[in-house]
């Protein structure tokens, strides 16, 4: 397996030329990096104008490996080839390195770059990426991989410290300014020499303390090019430390790589960095597992409009009075503090009066509010706050709380929260746990993630009072009065919900039609091999706009748009596989006897959509008729070019293959007068993009006024 690393952007608050002088002090040897024993220049060249300077070196390293392994491998040191290309005109340095030792068994590739900061030309940015592929190594592949990754990551941050060390050394020597490169003399003008990054950094032309000429230009007719700006959407190390916390180099790399993947597949609609980081932590920074979990959660949020729950959800008056929970200042670590007096809550009465869905909505709104408060506290306290603390008072807990439907509702809520709000609970303090608590804990603990269970602190009786209790985690000034503190708490005291407020059987049945899981504008569908999913839109006036928005949950599909003057007949087949009950129906409309170009025509070029991608687009119709949106499985199909295989033709193959794709989709038709010609104008009251993300980009991808964005 190939191991990869991608660094965040690290910033030196010094000009590029000064950083280059510090960098060259690392050669030919560097006592500050013990594993680097020395280097030898193999090749050196410069361009005629001195703007490009290329140096190729052989570097000798002492790898910290067991003596036995070195003896088996037959080497004491390893050698790398490093090629440095500095462009003084563009003010960039590109470093490419690969291993020379055991090149046929181990492949190590590293690329580094120094460039001018996009917002401050007096600062320098550094980025680093690497890959390790161990093909074979005398049966010690796993051991060598661990040694290599450990040594590499331990030297990553050390590299920045070394550069800063040499920068301070230069400044102590009075070297604070190095003039920039200027073109050779033109029309008799004197040309300044390029600041040579050569064998001796002290030999570069230097003006100590003089900064007034930093931005001055000569009268040359060939002015220097503007500095190349790195991608403004990249993460820098200072931002990570300030807003996300201390991460190891490999954890930083996982965050950056997953973020890059989301940018490529979602094109700007990516979640906030702290949201991505929570899913990585929940899966121990396994990128593949975290990506799968995150994509499922993003689709869930989109399908059920969770992003808008804080604006749309208004708790019923009954919840305000009888739901015994609320926010209450913060704990000693700055985490928002949520207090839940579960023992005083009539869970049976709330379920009977409001239904399971209302309680679930309320819990989701609490979690959304918690994320919002974490962001506010991060700005307030000047350090990363990514989770909150929950204080649960079980005084009054009895067998009534073990009512089976109530426990079932609790388990469902726990499942939803665990899947979609991982690593948001920093600590759970349970106080005044009664004797019946072990029974409840036995029921719910199997549904709680092991990482979450480790954050539970349980106190029985009055053990929460005094040292080792609440005062270790919550300031005494904010401990609620009902727990012996001095702070008045506004959390409702609860009580029994009057039976007169219980829903009747008829009301309960009607409530099923407005359940959270069905109250969505998105439809789900399964796409089977050889059996596409199709929907038809009838257009009565020519100048209308069809818009669509869909997410690929599983597999790769090809999306197409067709037009026909004939009304298609629906071939409606429900998914026959046991596991597809939640995947939606598979509907086909294009008759197998229809001929492309005769009975129907293609309006959009086929668009290949990969798993995890989110697609938005629009098409301005030219003629009335029937427009068919089609999703089919991506891949070669044994069918003719003029007809599509039907469900009936592939039922036999489905008996032995469960391969299928899943998607959720939404579409609507806008009158041409309501459309201004870009995705940014499609401000539907129903369809919107995630509030966890930024703006959506769009790009023209056909000649028929279609606007597609991923």
Tab-separated table of C-alpha atoms in Angstrom, residues 329-687:
chain	number	residue	atom	x	y	z
A	329	UNK	CA	-22.557	28.782	30.293
A	330	UNK	CA	-19.442	26.615	29.709
A	331	UNK	CA	-17.111	24.243	31.534
A	332	UNK	CA	-13.541	24.947	32.673
A	333	UNK	CA	-12.156	24.067	29.230
A	334	UNK	CA	-14.417	26.593	27.492
A	335	UNK	CA	-16.754	23.948	26.085
A	336	UNK	CA	-20.453	24.911	25.916
A	337	UNK	CA	-22.296	23.217	28.785
A	338	UNK	CA	-25.649	21.515	28.212
A	339	UNK	CA	-27.685	20.434	31.238
A	340	UNK	CA	-30.216	17.607	30.973
A	341	UNK	CA	-32.373	16.751	33.990
A	342	UNK	CA	-33.297	13.351	32.598
A	343	UNK	CA	-34.622	12.063	35.899
A	344	UNK	CA	-37.251	14.844	35.945
A	345	UNK	CA	-38.306	14.299	32.322
A	346	UNK	CA	-41.509	12.420	31.517
A	347	UNK	CA	-40.170	10.626	28.436
A	348	UNK	CA	-43.274	8.464	28.123
A	349	UNK	CA	-45.547	11.502	28.263
A	350	UNK	CA	-43.458	13.440	25.716
A	351	UNK	CA	-43.421	10.533	23.261
A	352	UNK	CA	-47.190	10.046	23.621
A	353	UNK	CA	-47.953	13.769	23.365
A	354	UNK	CA	-45.517	14.797	20.619
A	355	UNK	CA	-44.324	11.634	18.906
A	356	UNK	CA	-40.854	10.297	18.322
A	357	UNK	CA	-40.168	12.576	15.356
A	358	UNK	CA	-40.630	15.819	17.275
A	359	UNK	CA	-38.200	14.655	19.934
A	360	UNK	CA	-35.685	13.683	17.267
A	361	UNK	CA	-36.008	17.070	15.571
A	362	UNK	CA	-35.460	18.787	18.897
A	363	UNK	CA	-32.326	16.757	19.634
A	364	UNK	CA	-30.969	17.544	16.165
A	365	UNK	CA	-31.557	21.252	16.741
A	366	UNK	CA	-29.651	20.957	20.039
A	367	UNK	CA	-26.688	19.378	18.228
A	368	UNK	CA	-26.757	22.057	15.532
A	369	UNK	CA	-26.860	24.754	18.214
A	370	UNK	CA	-23.951	23.038	19.973
A	371	UNK	CA	-21.781	23.248	16.860
A	372	UNK	CA	-22.657	26.916	16.520
A	373	UNK	CA	-21.726	27.597	20.153
A	374	UNK	CA	-18.401	25.795	19.698
A	375	UNK	CA	-17.511	28.190	16.881
A	376	UNK	CA	-18.510	31.172	19.023
A	377	UNK	CA	-16.395	29.954	21.965
A	378	UNK	CA	-13.427	29.334	19.648
A	379	UNK	CA	-13.499	33.013	18.722
A	380	UNK	CA	-14.264	34.093	22.288
A	381	UNK	CA	-11.458	32.212	24.050
A	382	UNK	CA	-8.877	32.331	21.262
A	383	UNK	CA	-8.338	28.566	21.160
A	384	UNK	CA	-10.028	25.645	19.384
A	385	UNK	CA	-13.300	24.539	20.982
A	386	UNK	CA	-14.684	21.646	18.924
A	387	UNK	CA	-16.955	19.809	21.375
A	388	UNK	CA	-19.313	20.460	24.256
A	389	UNK	CA	-19.962	19.030	27.714
A	390	UNK	CA	-23.244	17.480	28.803
A	391	UNK	CA	-24.246	17.330	32.467
A	392	UNK	CA	-26.991	14.755	33.083
A	393	UNK	CA	-28.853	14.719	36.398
A	394	UNK	CA	-30.558	11.361	37.010
A	395	UNK	CA	-32.305	12.315	40.254
A	396	UNK	CA	-35.812	10.866	39.908
A	397	UNK	CA	-34.956	8.177	37.333
A	398	UNK	CA	-37.271	5.183	37.816
A	399	UNK	CA	-38.871	2.267	35.975
A	400	UNK	CA	-41.181	4.672	34.125
A	401	UNK	CA	-38.134	5.787	32.130
A	402	UNK	CA	-37.619	2.177	30.979
A	403	UNK	CA	-40.923	2.197	29.055
A	404	UNK	CA	-40.139	0.143	25.956
A	405	UNK	CA	-41.248	2.648	23.236
A	406	UNK	CA	-39.374	5.398	25.072
A	407	UNK	CA	-36.162	3.352	25.210
A	408	UNK	CA	-36.630	2.511	21.525
A	409	UNK	CA	-36.921	6.224	20.695
A	410	UNK	CA	-33.794	6.935	22.775
A	411	UNK	CA	-31.807	4.254	20.945
A	412	UNK	CA	-32.850	5.649	17.587
A	413	UNK	CA	-31.826	9.161	18.603
A	414	UNK	CA	-28.450	7.857	19.823
A	415	UNK	CA	-27.919	6.071	16.500
A	416	UNK	CA	-28.674	9.200	14.452
A	417	UNK	CA	-26.427	11.392	16.613
A	418	UNK	CA	-23.549	8.875	16.552
A	419	UNK	CA	-23.680	8.661	12.750
A	420	UNK	CA	-23.926	12.383	12.035
A	421	UNK	CA	-22.397	14.255	14.979
A	422	UNK	CA	-19.254	12.263	15.842
A	423	UNK	CA	-16.703	13.689	18.255
A	424	UNK	CA	-18.991	16.557	19.261
A	425	UNK	CA	-19.331	15.356	22.847
A	426	UNK	CA	-16.241	16.304	24.793
A	427	UNK	CA	-17.385	15.006	28.178
A	428	UNK	CA	-20.554	13.533	29.701
A	429	UNK	CA	-20.999	14.041	33.447
A	430	UNK	CA	-23.714	11.811	34.943
A	431	UNK	CA	-24.640	12.695	38.537
A	432	UNK	CA	-26.985	11.214	41.156
A	433	UNK	CA	-27.248	7.892	39.322
A	434	UNK	CA	-29.880	5.720	41.112
A	435	UNK	CA	-29.951	1.942	41.446
A	436	UNK	CA	-32.050	1.545	38.317
A	437	UNK	CA	-29.371	3.245	36.195
A	438	UNK	CA	-27.348	0.038	35.488
A	439	UNK	CA	-30.436	-1.403	33.798
A	440	UNK	CA	-30.741	1.604	31.469
A	441	UNK	CA	-26.982	1.635	30.861
A	442	UNK	CA	-27.060	-2.045	29.865
A	443	UNK	CA	-29.714	-1.238	27.248
A	444	UNK	CA	-28.103	1.812	25.656
A	445	UNK	CA	-24.319	1.321	26.028
A	446	UNK	CA	-23.978	-1.161	23.122
A	447	UNK	CA	-25.248	1.567	20.776
A	448	UNK	CA	-22.662	4.113	21.914
A	449	UNK	CA	-19.272	4.293	20.223
A	450	UNK	CA	-16.337	3.141	22.342
A	451	UNK	CA	-14.579	6.519	21.966
A	452	UNK	CA	-17.741	8.215	23.250
A	453	UNK	CA	-18.144	5.820	26.199
A	454	UNK	CA	-14.641	6.715	27.368
A	455	UNK	CA	-15.835	10.299	27.875
A	456	UNK	CA	-18.496	9.274	30.422
A	457	UNK	CA	-17.989	10.080	34.113
A	458	UNK	CA	-20.655	8.587	36.385
A	459	UNK	CA	-21.302	9.659	39.986
A	460	UNK	CA	-23.796	7.947	42.273
A	461	UNK	CA	-25.400	9.597	45.266
A	462	UNK	CA	-23.533	12.715	46.394
A	463	UNK	CA	-20.133	11.621	45.083
A	464	UNK	CA	-20.205	14.490	42.595
A	465	UNK	CA	-19.681	16.969	45.425
A	466	UNK	CA	-16.202	17.969	46.588
A	467	UNK	CA	-12.780	17.262	45.049
A	468	UNK	CA	-12.857	14.807	42.169
A	469	UNK	CA	-16.445	15.761	41.398
A	470	UNK	CA	-18.061	18.506	39.346
A	471	UNK	CA	-15.683	21.198	40.602
A	472	UNK	CA	-12.879	19.532	38.633
A	473	UNK	CA	-14.710	20.175	35.377
A	474	UNK	CA	-17.132	23.061	35.998
A	475	UNK	CA	-16.403	26.335	37.765
A	476	UNK	CA	-18.119	26.510	41.134
A	477	UNK	CA	-19.765	29.782	40.079
A	478	UNK	CA	-21.785	28.039	37.328
A	479	UNK	CA	-22.752	24.802	39.113
A	480	UNK	CA	-26.596	24.792	39.127
A	481	UNK	CA	-28.429	25.496	42.347
A	482	UNK	CA	-30.251	22.128	42.284
A	483	UNK	CA	-26.825	20.439	42.475
A	484	UNK	CA	-25.699	22.511	45.437
A	485	UNK	CA	-24.192	25.385	43.485
A	486	UNK	CA	-24.883	29.112	43.651
A	487	UNK	CA	-25.949	29.605	40.035
A	488	UNK	CA	-29.628	29.894	39.148
A	489	UNK	CA	-30.400	27.533	36.281
A	490	UNK	CA	-33.215	28.251	33.819
A	491	UNK	CA	-33.592	24.653	32.666
A	492	UNK	CA	-37.279	23.616	33.063
A	493	UNK	CA	-38.054	21.368	36.018
A	494	UNK	CA	-40.295	19.147	33.923
A	495	UNK	CA	-42.945	17.006	35.565
A	496	UNK	CA	-45.629	14.639	34.272
A	497	UNK	CA	-47.210	15.541	30.953
A	498	UNK	CA	-51.032	15.655	31.424
A	499	UNK	CA	-52.704	12.709	29.711
A	500	UNK	CA	-55.179	15.164	28.215
A	501	UNK	CA	-52.327	16.320	25.942
A	502	UNK	CA	-51.611	12.818	24.615
A	503	UNK	CA	-52.194	12.306	20.896
A	504	UNK	CA	-55.157	10.193	19.867
A	505	UNK	CA	-54.611	7.133	17.698
A	506	UNK	CA	-55.882	9.124	14.701
A	507	UNK	CA	-53.461	11.985	15.359
A	508	UNK	CA	-50.596	9.522	15.759
A	509	UNK	CA	-51.481	7.915	12.437
A	510	UNK	CA	-51.628	11.303	10.688
A	511	UNK	CA	-48.302	12.274	12.224
A	512	UNK	CA	-46.691	9.429	10.293
A	513	UNK	CA	-47.275	11.418	7.103
A	514	UNK	CA	-45.077	14.299	8.277
A	515	UNK	CA	-42.224	12.266	9.654
A	516	UNK	CA	-38.740	13.697	9.404
A	517	UNK	CA	-37.642	10.888	7.124
A	518	UNK	CA	-40.367	11.562	4.547
A	519	UNK	CA	-40.500	15.336	4.837
A	520	UNK	CA	-37.930	15.900	2.121
A	521	UNK	CA	-37.852	17.303	-1.388
A	522	UNK	CA	-35.315	14.658	-2.468
A	523	UNK	CA	-36.196	11.292	-3.976
A	524	UNK	CA	-34.059	8.178	-3.729
A	525	UNK	CA	-33.446	5.762	-6.564
A	526	UNK	CA	-31.449	2.661	-7.402
A	527	UNK	CA	-29.680	2.214	-10.715
A	528	UNK	CA	-29.152	-1.404	-11.647
A	529	UNK	CA	-26.792	-2.831	-14.234
A	530	UNK	CA	-28.578	-2.538	-17.548
A	531	UNK	CA	-31.587	-0.854	-15.940
A	532	UNK	CA	-31.330	2.959	-15.754
A	533	UNK	CA	-33.567	5.185	-13.655
A	534	UNK	CA	-35.537	7.798	-15.617
A	535	UNK	CA	-37.959	10.624	-14.850
A	536	UNK	CA	-40.016	12.660	-17.305
A	537	UNK	CA	-40.720	16.393	-17.280
A	538	UNK	CA	-43.461	17.711	-19.556
A	539	UNK	CA	-42.728	21.189	-20.935
A	540	UNK	CA	-45.676	23.138	-22.324
A	541	UNK	CA	-43.802	26.301	-23.311
A	542	UNK	CA	-40.483	26.362	-25.124
A	543	UNK	CA	-38.459	28.762	-23.012
A	544	UNK	CA	-38.489	26.999	-19.640
A	545	UNK	CA	-35.613	25.928	-17.424
A	546	UNK	CA	-35.229	22.421	-15.984
A	547	UNK	CA	-32.974	22.341	-12.933
A	548	UNK	CA	-31.608	19.318	-11.094
A	549	UNK	CA	-29.628	18.556	-7.980
A	550	UNK	CA	-28.452	15.028	-7.156
A	551	UNK	CA	-25.875	13.178	-5.075
A	552	UNK	CA	-24.281	9.846	-5.989
A	553	UNK	CA	-24.346	7.725	-2.831
A	554	UNK	CA	-22.901	4.519	-4.269
A	555	UNK	CA	-21.240	3.575	-7.546
A	556	UNK	CA	-20.586	5.600	-10.709
A	557	UNK	CA	-23.411	6.673	-13.011
A	558	UNK	CA	-23.835	8.442	-16.355
A	559	UNK	CA	-26.369	11.281	-16.434
A	560	UNK	CA	-28.118	12.229	-19.688
A	561	UNK	CA	-30.995	14.444	-20.789
A	562	UNK	CA	-33.265	13.467	-23.721
A	563	UNK	CA	-36.234	15.058	-25.520
A	564	UNK	CA	-39.184	13.353	-27.180
A	565	UNK	CA	-42.409	14.553	-28.746
A	566	UNK	CA	-44.053	11.295	-27.696
A	567	UNK	CA	-45.247	10.689	-24.159
A	568	UNK	CA	-43.289	7.744	-22.751
A	569	UNK	CA	-45.024	4.936	-20.923
A	570	UNK	CA	-43.817	4.144	-17.432
A	571	UNK	CA	-42.162	0.805	-16.806
A	572	UNK	CA	-42.214	0.735	-13.008
A	573	UNK	CA	-40.181	-1.950	-11.293
A	574	UNK	CA	-39.467	-1.926	-7.580
A	575	UNK	CA	-36.057	-3.089	-6.535
A	576	UNK	CA	-36.177	-6.839	-6.023
A	577	UNK	CA	-33.120	-7.210	-3.827
A	578	UNK	CA	-33.659	-7.406	-0.053
A	579	UNK	CA	-31.051	-4.700	0.585
A	580	UNK	CA	-32.635	-2.164	-1.755
A	581	UNK	CA	-35.758	-1.433	0.205
A	582	UNK	CA	-34.424	1.991	1.092
A	583	UNK	CA	-32.875	2.711	-2.272
A	584	UNK	CA	-36.111	3.797	-3.935
A	585	UNK	CA	-37.771	2.468	-7.081
A	586	UNK	CA	-36.235	1.910	-10.472
A	587	UNK	CA	-38.366	3.537	-13.188
A	588	UNK	CA	-37.782	3.306	-16.934
A	589	UNK	CA	-39.514	5.407	-19.581
A	590	UNK	CA	-37.663	5.043	-22.876
A	591	UNK	CA	-39.296	2.164	-24.711
A	592	UNK	CA	-36.943	-0.569	-25.880
A	593	UNK	CA	-38.275	-0.119	-29.435
A	594	UNK	CA	-37.412	3.591	-29.515
A	595	UNK	CA	-34.530	4.624	-31.763
A	596	UNK	CA	-32.182	7.410	-30.686
A	597	UNK	CA	-32.322	10.215	-33.229
A	598	UNK	CA	-35.744	9.147	-34.467
A	599	UNK	CA	-38.101	8.708	-31.512
A	600	UNK	CA	-36.061	10.788	-29.089
A	601	UNK	CA	-32.957	12.965	-29.175
A	602	UNK	CA	-30.123	13.767	-26.787
A	603	UNK	CA	-30.157	17.262	-25.245
A	604	UNK	CA	-27.057	16.999	-23.047
A	605	UNK	CA	-23.751	15.238	-23.528
A	606	UNK	CA	-23.456	12.241	-21.181
A	607	UNK	CA	-21.905	13.271	-17.870
A	608	UNK	CA	-19.970	10.658	-15.867
A	609	UNK	CA	-20.687	11.159	-12.147
A	610	UNK	CA	-18.445	9.438	-9.628
A	611	UNK	CA	-19.393	8.064	-6.221
A	612	UNK	CA	-19.590	10.845	-3.640
A	613	UNK	CA	-20.060	13.633	-6.166
A	614	UNK	CA	-22.785	16.256	-5.872
A	615	UNK	CA	-24.166	17.568	-9.151
A	616	UNK	CA	-26.270	20.641	-9.851
A	617	UNK	CA	-27.289	21.787	-13.306
A	618	UNK	CA	-29.892	23.376	-15.535
A	619	UNK	CA	-31.099	23.204	-19.127
A	620	UNK	CA	-32.951	25.899	-21.042
A	621	UNK	CA	-35.550	24.110	-23.160
A	622	UNK	CA	-35.998	25.016	-26.819
A	623	UNK	CA	-39.157	23.118	-27.649
A	624	UNK	CA	-42.274	21.849	-25.876
A	625	UNK	CA	-42.517	18.127	-25.295
A	626	UNK	CA	-41.253	15.515	-22.896
A	627	UNK	CA	-37.768	15.797	-21.375
A	628	UNK	CA	-36.320	12.641	-19.830
A	629	UNK	CA	-33.630	12.762	-17.138
A	630	UNK	CA	-31.711	9.491	-17.105
A	631	UNK	CA	-29.186	7.940	-14.732
A	632	UNK	CA	-27.558	4.689	-15.801
A	633	UNK	CA	-24.689	2.661	-14.420
A	634	UNK	CA	-21.299	3.704	-15.750
A	635	UNK	CA	-19.459	0.995	-17.636
A	636	UNK	CA	-19.649	-1.006	-20.844
A	637	UNK	CA	-23.028	-2.601	-21.434
A	638	UNK	CA	-23.758	-5.362	-23.926
A	639	UNK	CA	-26.433	-3.451	-25.795
A	640	UNK	CA	-26.962	-1.903	-29.208
A	641	UNK	CA	-26.461	1.776	-29.864
A	642	UNK	CA	-30.115	2.380	-30.704
A	643	UNK	CA	-31.896	0.815	-27.775
A	644	UNK	CA	-31.603	0.469	-24.025
A	645	UNK	CA	-31.908	-2.819	-22.133
A	646	UNK	CA	-34.971	-3.181	-19.952
A	647	UNK	CA	-35.414	-4.409	-16.390
A	648	UNK	CA	-37.019	-7.593	-17.668
A	649	UNK	CA	-33.871	-8.337	-19.697
A	650	UNK	CA	-31.551	-8.250	-16.686
A	651	UNK	CA	-33.613	-9.880	-13.925
A	652	UNK	CA	-31.735	-13.113	-14.428
A	653	UNK	CA	-28.373	-11.434	-13.928
A	654	UNK	CA	-29.626	-9.799	-10.749
A	655	UNK	CA	-30.083	-13.206	-9.192
A	656	UNK	CA	-26.322	-13.606	-9.091
A	657	UNK	CA	-25.191	-9.980	-8.809
A	658	UNK	CA	-26.269	-7.312	-6.354
A	659	UNK	CA	-24.123	-4.598	-7.954
A	660	UNK	CA	-26.101	-1.371	-8.053
A	661	UNK	CA	-25.798	2.375	-7.718
A	662	UNK	CA	-27.741	4.625	-5.364
A	663	UNK	CA	-28.573	8.291	-5.621
A	664	UNK	CA	-30.868	10.987	-4.269
A	665	UNK	CA	-32.198	13.652	-6.606
A	666	UNK	CA	-34.401	16.722	-6.847
A	667	UNK	CA	-35.636	18.603	-9.898
A	668	UNK	CA	-37.946	21.477	-10.687
A	669	UNK	CA	-39.045	23.581	-13.653
A	670	UNK	CA	-38.691	27.349	-13.664
A	671	UNK	CA	-40.304	29.757	-16.071
A	672	UNK	CA	-37.752	31.491	-18.287
A	673	UNK	CA	-38.626	34.877	-16.777
A	674	UNK	CA	-37.492	33.593	-13.372
A	675	UNK	CA	-34.127	32.401	-14.670
A	676	UNK	CA	-31.185	34.772	-15.099
A	677	UNK	CA	-28.798	32.384	-16.759
A	678	UNK	CA	-26.586	30.912	-14.047
A	679	UNK	CA	-26.722	28.489	-11.142
A	680	UNK	CA	-26.379	31.406	-8.737
A	681	UNK	CA	-29.800	32.619	-9.826
A	682	UNK	CA	-31.563	29.359	-9.025
A	683	UNK	CA	-32.776	30.503	-5.628
A	684	UNK	CA	-35.521	27.965	-5.102
A	685	UNK	CA	-37.499	28.129	-1.905
A	686	UNK	CA	-37.184	24.346	-1.670
A	687	UNK	CA	-33.698	23.411	-2.804
